[in-house]
JSON list of C-alpha atoms in Angstrom, two decimals:
[
{"chain": "A", "resi": 404, "resn": "MET", "atom": "CA", "xyz": [211.84, -0.21, -25.23]},
{"chain": "A", "resi": 405, "resn": "GLU", "atom": "CA", "xyz": [214.32, -2.73, -23.36]},
{"chain": "A", "resi": 406, "resn": "LYS", "atom": "CA", "xyz": [213.97, -2.44, -19.81]},
{"chain": "A", "resi": 407, "resn": "LEU", "atom": "CA", "xyz": [217.03, -1.26, -17.58]},
{"chain": "A", "resi": 408, "resn": "MET", "atom": "CA", "xyz": [216.71, -3.92, -14.83]},
{"chain": "A", "resi": 409, "resn": "SER", "atom": "CA", "xyz": [216.13, -7.56, -15.61]},
{"chain": "A", "resi": 410, "resn": "GLN", "atom": "CA", "xyz": [213.78, -9.58, -13.75]},
{"chain": "A", "resi": 411, "resn": "ASP", "atom": "CA", "xyz": [216.33, -11.03, -11.41]},
{"chain": "A", "resi": 412, "resn": "VAL", "atom": "CA", "xyz": [217.32, -7.22, -10.19]},
{"chain": "A", "resi": 413, "resn": "GLU", "atom": "CA", "xyz": [213.68, -6.72, -10.37]},
{"chain": "A", "resi": 414, "resn": "LYS", "atom": "CA", "xyz": [212.73, -9.60, -7.96]},
{"chain": "A", "resi": 415, "resn": "GLN", "atom": "CA", "xyz": [216.08, -8.38, -5.56]},
{"chain": "A", "resi": 416, "resn": "ILE", "atom": "CA", "xyz": [214.92, -5.41, -5.67]},
{"chain": "A", "resi": 417, "resn": "LYS", "atom": "CA", "xyz": [210.95, -5.76, -5.30]},
{"chain": "A", "resi": 418, "resn": "ASP", "atom": "CA", "xyz": [211.88, -7.60, -1.73]},
{"chain": "A", "resi": 419, "resn": "ILE", "atom": "CA", "xyz": [214.16, -4.73, -0.38]},
{"chain": "A", "resi": 420, "resn": "LEU", "atom": "CA", "xyz": [211.24, -2.06, -1.05]},
{"chain": "A", "resi": 421, "resn": "SER", "atom": "CA", "xyz": [208.75, -4.64, 0.63]},
{"chain": "A", "resi": 422, "resn": "ASN", "atom": "CA", "xyz": [210.65, -3.31, 3.77]},
{"chain": "A", "resi": 423, "resn": "MET", "atom": "CA", "xyz": [209.33, 0.40, 3.12]},
{"chain": "A", "resi": 424, "resn": "ILE", "atom": "CA", "xyz": [207.58, 2.31, 6.12]},
{"chain": "A", "resi": 425, "resn": "GLN", "atom": "CA", "xyz": [205.89, 5.04, 4.44]},
{"chain": "A", "resi": 426, "resn": "PRO", "atom": "CA", "xyz": [205.33, 6.51, 1.09]},
{"chain": "A", "resi": 427, "resn": "VAL", "atom": "CA", "xyz": [208.09, 8.71, -0.73]},
{"chain": "A", "resi": 428, "resn": "LYS", "atom": "CA", "xyz": [207.88, 10.79, -3.89]},
{"chain": "A", "resi": 429, "resn": "LEU", "atom": "CA", "xyz": [210.80, 11.22, -6.23]},
{"chain": "A", "resi": 430, "resn": "VAL", "atom": "CA", "xyz": [210.24, 14.51, -8.23]},
{"chain": "A", "resi": 431, "resn": "LEU", "atom": "CA", "xyz": [212.36, 14.27, -11.15]},
{"chain": "A", "resi": 432, "resn": "PHE", "atom": "CA", "xyz": [213.31, 17.11, -13.84]},
{"chain": "A", "resi": 433, "resn": "THR", "atom": "CA", "xyz": [214.48, 16.49, -17.09]},
{"chain": "A", "resi": 434, "resn": "ARG", "atom": "CA", "xyz": [215.27, 17.68, -20.45]},
{"chain": "A", "resi": 435, "resn": "VAL", "atom": "CA", "xyz": [213.73, 16.80, -23.82]},
{"chain": "A", "resi": 436, "resn": "SER", "atom": "CA", "xyz": [215.75, 14.72, -26.06]},
{"chain": "A", "resi": 437, "resn": "ASN", "atom": "CA", "xyz": [218.38, 14.32, -23.43]},
{"chain": "A", "resi": 438, "resn": "GLU", "atom": "CA", "xyz": [219.64, 10.47, -23.16]},
{"chain": "A", "resi": 439, "resn": "PRO", "atom": "CA", "xyz": [220.65, 10.77, -19.57]},
{"chain": "A", "resi": 440, "resn": "SER", "atom": "CA", "xyz": [217.08, 12.07, -18.54]},
{"chain": "A", "resi": 441, "resn": "ASP", "atom": "CA", "xyz": [215.39, 9.48, -20.98]},
{"chain": "A", "resi": 442, "resn": "LEU", "atom": "CA", "xyz": [217.72, 7.13, -18.76]},
{"chain": "A", "resi": 443, "resn": "THR", "atom": "CA", "xyz": [217.06, 8.11, -15.81]},
{"chain": "A", "resi": 444, "resn": "GLU", "atom": "CA", "xyz": [213.39, 8.55, -15.75]},
{"chain": "A", "resi": 445, "resn": "GLN", "atom": "CA", "xyz": [212.98, 4.90, -16.99]},
{"chain": "A", "resi": 446, "resn": "LEU", "atom": "CA", "xyz": [215.03, 4.10, -14.20]},
{"chain": "A", "resi": 447, "resn": "LEU", "atom": "CA", "xyz": [212.91, 5.81, -11.86]},
{"chain": "A", "resi": 448, "resn": "GLY", "atom": "CA", "xyz": [209.76, 4.53, -13.51]},
{"chain": "A", "resi": 449, "resn": "GLU", "atom": "CA", "xyz": [210.59, 1.00, -13.08]},
{"chain": "A", "resi": 450, "resn": "LEU", "atom": "CA", "xyz": [211.45, 1.49, -9.57]},
{"chain": "A", "resi": 451, "resn": "SER", "atom": "CA", "xyz": [208.56, 3.04, -8.76]},
{"chain": "A", "resi": 452, "resn": "ALA", "atom": "CA", "xyz": [206.50, 0.12, -10.37]},
{"chain": "A", "resi": 453, "resn": "LEU", "atom": "CA", "xyz": [207.75, -2.53, -8.15]},
{"chain": "A", "resi": 454, "resn": "ASN", "atom": "CA", "xyz": [206.22, -0.69, -4.72]},
{"chain": "A", "resi": 455, "resn": "ASN", "atom": "CA", "xyz": [202.78, 1.63, -4.69]},
{"chain": "A", "resi": 456, "resn": "LYS", "atom": "CA", "xyz": [204.63, 3.21, -1.54]},
{"chain": "A", "resi": 457, "resn": "ILE", "atom": "CA", "xyz": [207.25, 4.95, -4.44]},
{"chain": "A", "resi": 458, "resn": "GLN", "atom": "CA", "xyz": [205.29, 7.91, -6.41]},
{"chain": "A", "resi": 459, "resn": "LEU", "atom": "CA", "xyz": [207.10, 9.57, -9.24]},
{"chain": "A", "resi": 460, "resn": "GLU", "atom": "CA", "xyz": [206.53, 13.04, -10.65]},
{"chain": "A", "resi": 461, "resn": "VAL", "atom": "CA", "xyz": [208.12, 14.18, -14.16]},
{"chain": "A", "resi": 462, "resn": "HIS", "atom": "CA", "xyz": [208.81, 17.46, -14.88]},
{"chain": "A", "resi": 463, "resn": "ASP", "atom": "CA", "xyz": [210.51, 19.38, -17.81]},
{"chain": "A", "resi": 464, "resn": "ILE", "atom": "CA", "xyz": [212.91, 21.92, -16.25]},
{"chain": "A", "resi": 465, "resn": "ASN", "atom": "CA", "xyz": [212.77, 23.96, -19.07]},
{"chain": "A", "resi": 466, "resn": "ILE", "atom": "CA", "xyz": [208.79, 24.44, -18.37]},
{"chain": "A", "resi": 467, "resn": "LYS", "atom": "CA", "xyz": [209.15, 23.93, -14.62]},
{"chain": "A", "resi": 468, "resn": "ALA", "atom": "CA", "xyz": [211.82, 26.38, -14.03]},
{"chain": "A", "resi": 469, "resn": "ASP", "atom": "CA", "xyz": [210.76, 27.71, -10.91]},
{"chain": "A", "resi": 470, "resn": "LEU", "atom": "CA", "xyz": [209.67, 24.59, -9.00]},
{"chain": "A", "resi": 471, "resn": "ALA", "atom": "CA", "xyz": [213.03, 23.41, -9.77]},
{"chain": "A", "resi": 472, "resn": "LYS", "atom": "CA", "xyz": [214.50, 26.13, -8.24]},
{"chain": "A", "resi": 473, "resn": "THR", "atom": "CA", "xyz": [212.43, 25.30, -5.08]},
{"chain": "A", "resi": 474, "resn": "TYR", "atom": "CA", "xyz": [214.47, 21.87, -4.66]},
{"chain": "A", "resi": 475, "resn": "ASP", "atom": "CA", "xyz": [217.57, 23.86, -5.66]},
{"chain": "A", "resi": 476, "resn": "ILE", "atom": "CA", "xyz": [217.57, 22.36, -8.83]},
{"chain": "A", "resi": 477, "resn": "THR", "atom": "CA", "xyz": [219.43, 23.83, -11.92]},
{"chain": "A", "resi": 478, "resn": "ASP", "atom": "CA", "xyz": [220.19, 21.23, -14.50]},
{"chain": "A", "resi": 479, "resn": "ALA", "atom": "CA", "xyz": [218.57, 17.92, -15.22]},
{"chain": "A", "resi": 480, "resn": "PRO", "atom": "CA", "xyz": [218.22, 15.14, -14.53]},
{"chain": "A", "resi": 481, "resn": "SER", "atom": "CA", "xyz": [218.14, 16.02, -11.36]},
{"chain": "A", "resi": 482, "resn": "PHE", "atom": "CA", "xyz": [215.58, 14.74, -8.65]},
{"chain": "A", "resi": 483, "resn": "VAL", "atom": "CA", "xyz": [214.67, 15.08, -4.96]},
{"chain": "A", "resi": 484, "resn": "ILE", "atom": "CA", "xyz": [213.15, 12.32, -2.71]},
{"chain": "A", "resi": 485, "resn": "LEU", "atom": "CA", "xyz": [210.66, 13.76, -0.45]},
{"chain": "A", "resi": 486, "resn": "ASP", "atom": "CA", "xyz": [209.26, 12.27, 2.80]},
{"chain": "A", "resi": 487, "resn": "HIS", "atom": "CA", "xyz": [205.45, 11.08, 3.61]},
{"chain": "A", "resi": 488, "resn": "ASN", "atom": "CA", "xyz": [204.63, 14.60, 4.16]},
{"chain": "A", "resi": 489, "resn": "ASN", "atom": "CA", "xyz": [205.91, 15.88, 0.97]},
{"chain": "A", "resi": 490, "resn": "GLU", "atom": "CA", "xyz": [208.66, 17.36, 2.45]},
{"chain": "A", "resi": 491, "resn": "ASP", "atom": "CA", "xyz": [212.45, 18.38, 1.07]},
{"chain": "A", "resi": 492, "resn": "ARG", "atom": "CA", "xyz": [214.49, 16.69, 3.38]},
{"chain": "A", "resi": 493, "resn": "GLY", "atom": "CA", "xyz": [217.54, 17.75, 1.64]},
{"chain": "A", "resi": 494, "resn": "VAL", "atom": "CA", "xyz": [218.25, 14.34, -0.60]},
{"chain": "A", "resi": 495, "resn": "LYS", "atom": "CA", "xyz": [218.99, 14.99, -3.83]},
{"chain": "A", "resi": 496, "resn": "PHE", "atom": "CA", "xyz": [220.56, 13.13, -7.02]},
{"chain": "A", "resi": 497, "resn": "SER", "atom": "CA", "xyz": [222.17, 14.81, -10.04]},
{"chain": "A", "resi": 498, "resn": "GLY", "atom": "CA", "xyz": [222.60, 12.18, -13.00]},
{"chain": "A", "resi": 499, "resn": "ILE", "atom": "CA", "xyz": [221.71, 8.73, -13.33]},
{"chain": "A", "resi": 500, "resn": "PRO", "atom": "CA", "xyz": [221.71, 6.39, -9.97]},
{"chain": "A", "resi": 501, "resn": "LEU", "atom": "CA", "xyz": [222.90, 2.88, -12.42]},
{"chain": "A", "resi": 502, "resn": "GLY", "atom": "CA", "xyz": [225.19, 0.31, -11.77]},
{"chain": "A", "resi": 503, "resn": "HIS", "atom": "CA", "xyz": [226.75, 0.70, -8.16]},
{"chain": "A", "resi": 504, "resn": "GLU", "atom": "CA", "xyz": [224.65, 3.87, -7.54]},
{"chain": "A", "resi": 505, "resn": "ILE", "atom": "CA", "xyz": [221.16, 1.93, -7.28]},
{"chain": "A", "resi": 506, "resn": "ASN", "atom": "CA", "xyz": [222.60, 1.07, -3.75]},
{"chain": "A", "resi": 507, "resn": "SER", "atom": "CA", "xyz": [222.62, 4.63, -2.55]},
{"chain": "A", "resi": 508, "resn": "LEU", "atom": "CA", "xyz": [218.89, 5.16, -4.12]},
{"chain": "A", "resi": 509, "resn": "LEU", "atom": "CA", "xyz": [217.66, 2.41, -2.69]},
{"chain": "A", "resi": 510, "resn": "SER", "atom": "CA", "xyz": [219.04, 3.13, 0.83]},
{"chain": "A", "resi": 511, "resn": "ALA", "atom": "CA", "xyz": [217.85, 6.93, 0.34]},
{"chain": "A", "resi": 512, "resn": "ILE", "atom": "CA", "xyz": [214.40, 5.54, -0.88]},
{"chain": "A", "resi": 513, "resn": "MET", "atom": "CA", "xyz": [214.40, 3.28, 2.41]},
{"chain": "A", "resi": 514, "resn": "GLU", "atom": "CA", "xyz": [215.61, 5.36, 4.90]},
{"chain": "A", "resi": 515, "resn": "MET", "atom": "CA", "xyz": [213.38, 8.30, 3.77]},
{"chain": "A", "resi": 516, "resn": "SER", "atom": "CA", "xyz": [210.53, 6.00, 4.15]},
{"chain": "A", "resi": 517, "resn": "GLY", "atom": "CA", "xyz": [211.57, 5.47, 7.55]},
{"chain": "A", "resi": 518, "resn": "VAL", "atom": "CA", "xyz": [213.73, 2.65, 8.03]},
{"chain": "A", "resi": 519, "resn": "ASP", "atom": "CA", "xyz": [216.23, 2.95, 10.78]},
{"chain": "A", "resi": 520, "resn": "PHE", "atom": "CA", "xyz": [220.08, 3.47, 9.51]},
{"chain": "A", "resi": 521, "resn": "GLY", "atom": "CA", "xyz": [221.48, 2.46, 12.99]},
{"chain": "A", "resi": 522, "resn": "TYR", "atom": "CA", "xyz": [223.37, 5.61, 14.12]},
{"chain": "A", "resi": 523, "resn": "ASP", "atom": "CA", "xyz": [223.72, 5.77, 17.72]},
{"chain": "A", "resi": 524, "resn": "SER", "atom": "CA", "xyz": [221.92, 7.96, 19.86]},
{"chain": "A", "resi": 525, "resn": "GLU", "atom": "CA", "xyz": [225.07, 10.10, 20.59]},
{"chain": "A", "resi": 526, "resn": "LEU", "atom": "CA", "xyz": [225.98, 10.19, 16.73]},
{"chain": "A", "resi": 527, "resn": "ILE", "atom": "CA", "xyz": [222.30, 11.55, 15.65]},
{"chain": "A", "resi": 528, "resn": "GLU", "atom": "CA", "xyz": [222.61, 14.23, 18.86]},
{"chain": "A", "resi": 529, "resn": "LYS", "atom": "CA", "xyz": [225.74, 15.51, 17.53]},
{"chain": "A", "resi": 530, "resn": "ILE", "atom": "CA", "xyz": [224.48, 15.64, 13.99]},
{"chain": "A", "resi": 531, "resn": "LYS", "atom": "CA", "xyz": [221.38, 17.61, 14.97]},
{"chain": "A", "resi": 532, "resn": "LYS", "atom": "CA", "xyz": [223.25, 20.07, 17.29]},
{"chain": "A", "resi": 533, "resn": "ILE", "atom": "CA", "xyz": [224.77, 21.01, 13.44]},
{"chain": "A", "resi": 534, "resn": "ASP", "atom": "CA", "xyz": [223.37, 24.86, 13.57]},
{"chain": "A", "resi": 535, "resn": "LYS", "atom": "CA", "xyz": [224.90, 26.07, 10.34]},
{"chain": "A", "resi": 536, "resn": "PRO", "atom": "CA", "xyz": [223.77, 25.74, 6.29]},
{"chain": "A", "resi": 537, "resn": "VAL", "atom": "CA", "xyz": [225.76, 22.85, 5.16]},
{"chain": "A", "resi": 538, "resn": "ASN", "atom": "CA", "xyz": [225.85, 21.84, 1.70]},
{"chain": "A", "resi": 539, "resn": "ILE", "atom": "CA", "xyz": [227.69, 18.56, 0.78]},
{"chain": "A", "resi": 540, "resn": "LYS", "atom": "CA", "xyz": [228.25, 17.51, -2.63]},
{"chain": "A", "resi": 541, "resn": "VAL", "atom": "CA", "xyz": [229.35, 13.84, -3.72]},
{"chain": "A", "resi": 542, "resn": "PHE", "atom": "CA", "xyz": [230.96, 13.16, -6.70]},
{"chain": "A", "resi": 543, "resn": "VAL", "atom": "CA", "xyz": [230.86, 9.51, -8.36]},
{"chain": "A", "resi": 544, "resn": "THR", "atom": "CA", "xyz": [230.89, 7.49, -11.22]},
{"chain": "A", "resi": 545, "resn": "MET", "atom": "CA", "xyz": [228.53, 4.51, -11.88]},
{"chain": "A", "resi": 546, "resn": "SER", "atom": "CA", "xyz": [231.43, 2.22, -12.11]},
{"chain": "A", "resi": 547, "resn": "CYS", "atom": "CA", "xyz": [232.65, 3.09, -8.33]},
{"chain": "A", "resi": 548, "resn": "PRO", "atom": "CA", "xyz": [232.18, 0.58, -5.68]},
{"chain": "A", "resi": 549, "resn": "HIS", "atom": "CA", "xyz": [232.95, 2.72, -2.60]},
{"chain": "A", "resi": 550, "resn": "CYS", "atom": "CA", "xyz": [230.87, 5.44, -3.86]},
{"chain": "A", "resi": 551, "resn": "PRO", "atom": "CA", "xyz": [227.63, 4.81, -2.65]},
{"chain": "A", "resi": 552, "resn": "GLY", "atom": "CA", "xyz": [228.71, 4.51, 1.06]},
{"chain": "A", "resi": 553, "resn": "ALA", "atom": "CA", "xyz": [229.82, 7.97, 0.60]},
{"chain": "A", "resi": 554, "resn": "VAL", "atom": "CA", "xyz": [226.38, 8.97, -0.79]},
{"chain": "A", "resi": 555, "resn": "GLN", "atom": "CA", "xyz": [224.63, 7.14, 1.68]},
{"chain": "A", "resi": 556, "resn": "SER", "atom": "CA", "xyz": [226.46, 9.17, 4.71]},
{"chain": "A", "resi": 557, "resn": "ALA", "atom": "CA", "xyz": [225.76, 12.52, 2.96]},
{"chain": "A", "resi": 558, "resn": "HIS", "atom": "CA", "xyz": [222.06, 11.72, 2.57]},
{"chain": "A", "resi": 559, "resn": "ARG", "atom": "CA", "xyz": [221.83, 10.43, 6.01]},
{"chain": "A", "resi": 560, "resn": "LEU", "atom": "CA", "xyz": [223.12, 13.65, 7.37]},
{"chain": "A", "resi": 561, "resn": "ALA", "atom": "CA", "xyz": [220.78, 15.77, 5.34]},
{"chain": "A", "resi": 562, "resn": "MET", "atom": "CA", "xyz": [217.89, 13.72, 6.73]},
{"chain": "A", "resi": 563, "resn": "LEU", "atom": "CA", "xyz": [218.61, 14.33, 10.23]},
{"chain": "A", "resi": 564, "resn": "ASN", "atom": "CA", "xyz": [219.04, 17.84, 10.12]},
{"chain": "A", "resi": 565, "resn": "ASP", "atom": "CA", "xyz": [217.28, 20.41, 8.02]},
{"chain": "A", "resi": 566, "resn": "ASN", "atom": "CA", "xyz": [220.45, 22.63, 7.70]},
{"chain": "A", "resi": 567, "resn": "ILE", "atom": "CA", "xyz": [222.25, 20.05, 5.73]},
{"chain": "A", "resi": 568, "resn": "LYS", "atom": "CA", "xyz": [221.68, 19.21, 2.03]},
{"chain": "A", "resi": 569, "resn": "ALA", "atom": "CA", "xyz": [223.26, 16.57, 0.35]},
{"chain": "A", "resi": 570, "resn": "GLU", "atom": "CA", "xyz": [223.81, 15.80, -3.66]},
{"chain": "A", "resi": 571, "resn": "MET", "atom": "CA", "xyz": [224.97, 12.64, -5.30]},
{"chain": "A", "resi": 572, "resn": "ILE", "atom": "CA", "xyz": [226.58, 13.94, -8.38]},
{"chain": "A", "resi": 573, "resn": "GLU", "atom": "CA", "xyz": [227.06, 11.77, -11.36]},
{"chain": "A", "resi": 574, "resn": "ALA", "atom": "CA", "xyz": [230.51, 12.80, -12.75]},
{"chain": "A", "resi": 575, "resn": "GLN", "atom": "CA", "xyz": [230.37, 12.13, -16.22]},
{"chain": "A", "resi": 576, "resn": "THR", "atom": "CA", "xyz": [226.76, 13.41, -17.08]},
{"chain": "A", "resi": 577, "resn": "TYR", "atom": "CA", "xyz": [227.87, 16.78, -14.93]},
{"chain": "A", "resi": 578, "resn": "TYR", "atom": "CA", "xyz": [230.86, 17.05, -16.75]},
{"chain": "A", "resi": 579, "resn": "GLU", "atom": "CA", "xyz": [231.64, 21.18, -16.44]},
{"chain": "A", "resi": 580, "resn": "LEU", "atom": "CA", "xyz": [231.04, 20.73, -12.70]},
{"chain": "A", "resi": 581, "resn": "SER", "atom": "CA", "xyz": [233.30, 18.03, -12.04]},
{"chain": "A", "resi": 582, "resn": "THR", "atom": "CA", "xyz": [235.72, 20.02, -13.67]},
{"chain": "A", "resi": 583, "resn": "LYS", "atom": "CA", "xyz": [235.23, 23.13, -11.79]},
{"chain": "A", "resi": 584, "resn": "TYR", "atom": "CA", "xyz": [235.65, 20.98, -8.54]},
{"chain": "A", "resi": 585, "resn": "ASN", "atom": "CA", "xyz": [238.76, 19.24, -10.13]},
{"chain": "A", "resi": 586, "resn": "VAL", "atom": "CA", "xyz": [237.19, 15.76, -9.63]},
{"chain": "A", "resi": 587, "resn": "THR", "atom": "CA", "xyz": [240.05, 13.42, -10.38]},
{"chain": "A", "resi": 588, "resn": "GLY", "atom": "CA", "xyz": [239.09, 10.34, -8.47]},
{"chain": "A", "resi": 589, "resn": "VAL", "atom": "CA", "xyz": [235.78, 9.31, -6.87]},
{"chain": "A", "resi": 590, "resn": "PRO", "atom": "CA", "xyz": [233.81, 9.69, -4.54]},
{"chain": "A", "resi": 591, "resn": "LYS", "atom": "CA", "xyz": [235.23, 12.86, -4.02]},
{"chain": "A", "resi": 592, "resn": "ILE", "atom": "CA", "xyz": [233.22, 14.95, -1.11]},
{"chain": "A", "resi": 593, "resn": "VAL", "atom": "CA", "xyz": [232.99, 18.52, -1.21]},
{"chain": "A", "resi": 594, "resn": "ILE", "atom": "CA", "xyz": [231.81, 20.48, 1.95]},
{"chain": "A", "resi": 595, "resn": "ASN", "atom": "CA", "xyz": [229.94, 24.56, 1.18]},
{"chain": "A", "resi": 596, "resn": "ASP", "atom": "CA", "xyz": [232.58, 24.42, -1.73]},
{"chain": "A", "resi": 597, "resn": "LYS", "atom": "CA", "xyz": [235.51, 24.99, 0.14]},
{"chain": "A", "resi": 598, "resn": "TYR", "atom": "CA", "xyz": [236.48, 21.57, 2.30]},
{"chain": "A", "resi": 599, "resn": "GLU", "atom": "CA", "xyz": [237.28, 18.31, 0.41]},
{"chain": "A", "resi": 600, "resn": "LEU", "atom": "CA", "xyz": [237.27, 14.38, 1.49]},
{"chain": "A", "resi": 601, "resn": "LEU", "atom": "CA", "xyz": [238.38, 12.01, -1.05]},
{"chain": "A", "resi": 602, "resn": "GLY", "atom": "CA", "xyz": [237.22, 8.38, -0.61]},
{"chain": "A", "resi": 603, "resn": "ASN", "atom": "CA", "xyz": [234.29, 6.60, 1.32]},
{"chain": "A", "resi": 604, "resn": "GLN", "atom": "CA", "xyz": [234.62, 8.09, 4.54]},
{"chain": "A", "resi": 605, "resn": "PRO", "atom": "CA", "xyz": [232.94, 7.83, 7.69]},
{"chain": "A", "resi": 606, "resn": "VAL", "atom": "CA", "xyz": [230.44, 9.92, 9.15]},
{"chain": "A", "resi": 607, "resn": "GLU", "atom": "CA", "xyz": [232.64, 11.09, 11.74]},
{"chain": "A", "resi": 608, "resn": "ALA", "atom": "CA", "xyz": [235.03, 12.16, 9.08]},
{"chain": "A", "resi": 609, "resn": "PHE", "atom": "CA", "xyz": [232.32, 14.60, 7.36]},
{"chain": "A", "resi": 610, "resn": "LEU", "atom": "CA", "xyz": [231.62, 15.80, 10.88]},
{"chain": "A", "resi": 611, "resn": "LYS", "atom": "CA", "xyz": [234.93, 16.84, 11.68]},
{"chain": "A", "resi": 612, "resn": "GLU", "atom": "CA", "xyz": [235.19, 18.89, 8.20]},
{"chain": "A", "resi": 613, "resn": "ILE", "atom": "CA", "xyz": [232.01, 20.37, 9.03]},
{"chain": "A", "resi": 614, "resn": "ALA", "atom": "CA", "xyz": [233.07, 21.76, 12.40]},
{"chain": "A", "resi": 615, "resn": "LYS", "atom": "CA", "xyz": [235.55, 23.98, 10.67]},
{"chain": "A", "resi": 616, "resn": "ILE", "atom": "CA", "xyz": [232.68, 25.49, 8.86]}
]
């Protein structure tokens, strides 16, 4: 099978991953004979081979449907990133994080491992004070250069507050979901199925919408 990443790309990513602090676990749910599932599994397999702090666990969603539900996963391919205590911090990817989205995947892995993402203490305190359930969906395409920033902001919010769940959704793989949420441009951000943002918005824009809940 031909690799998804060239040797040059592998070297670049290996250098990035060398700065990981704590181990993380990727828990992937797939479907048999499903090309997006196969590609996602191959990508995560190639990635986990570059650093022994990344553990990959793969399950067939039809066989492990109950386990998938514990991570709020109902379709495949989807995966979550767990921290070094195997705790779900609300960081989920649905679809293939290839193209530009490899950047949001690498950021999530690094930050889940404990790498600081540079927010000041005042902003962190504001995020931690959110005391209501928040669900953030970020619809992306692999060719969108602005999408990773939106995904990173959503995932960072989730990592900082247990009340927040954030999901990258690859719009073409999840076409029916994209139609349901009327995705005509990306990144499209949907908060609690009600409030919407378009474009790579700063984290403060997310907080402004969350304050309306």
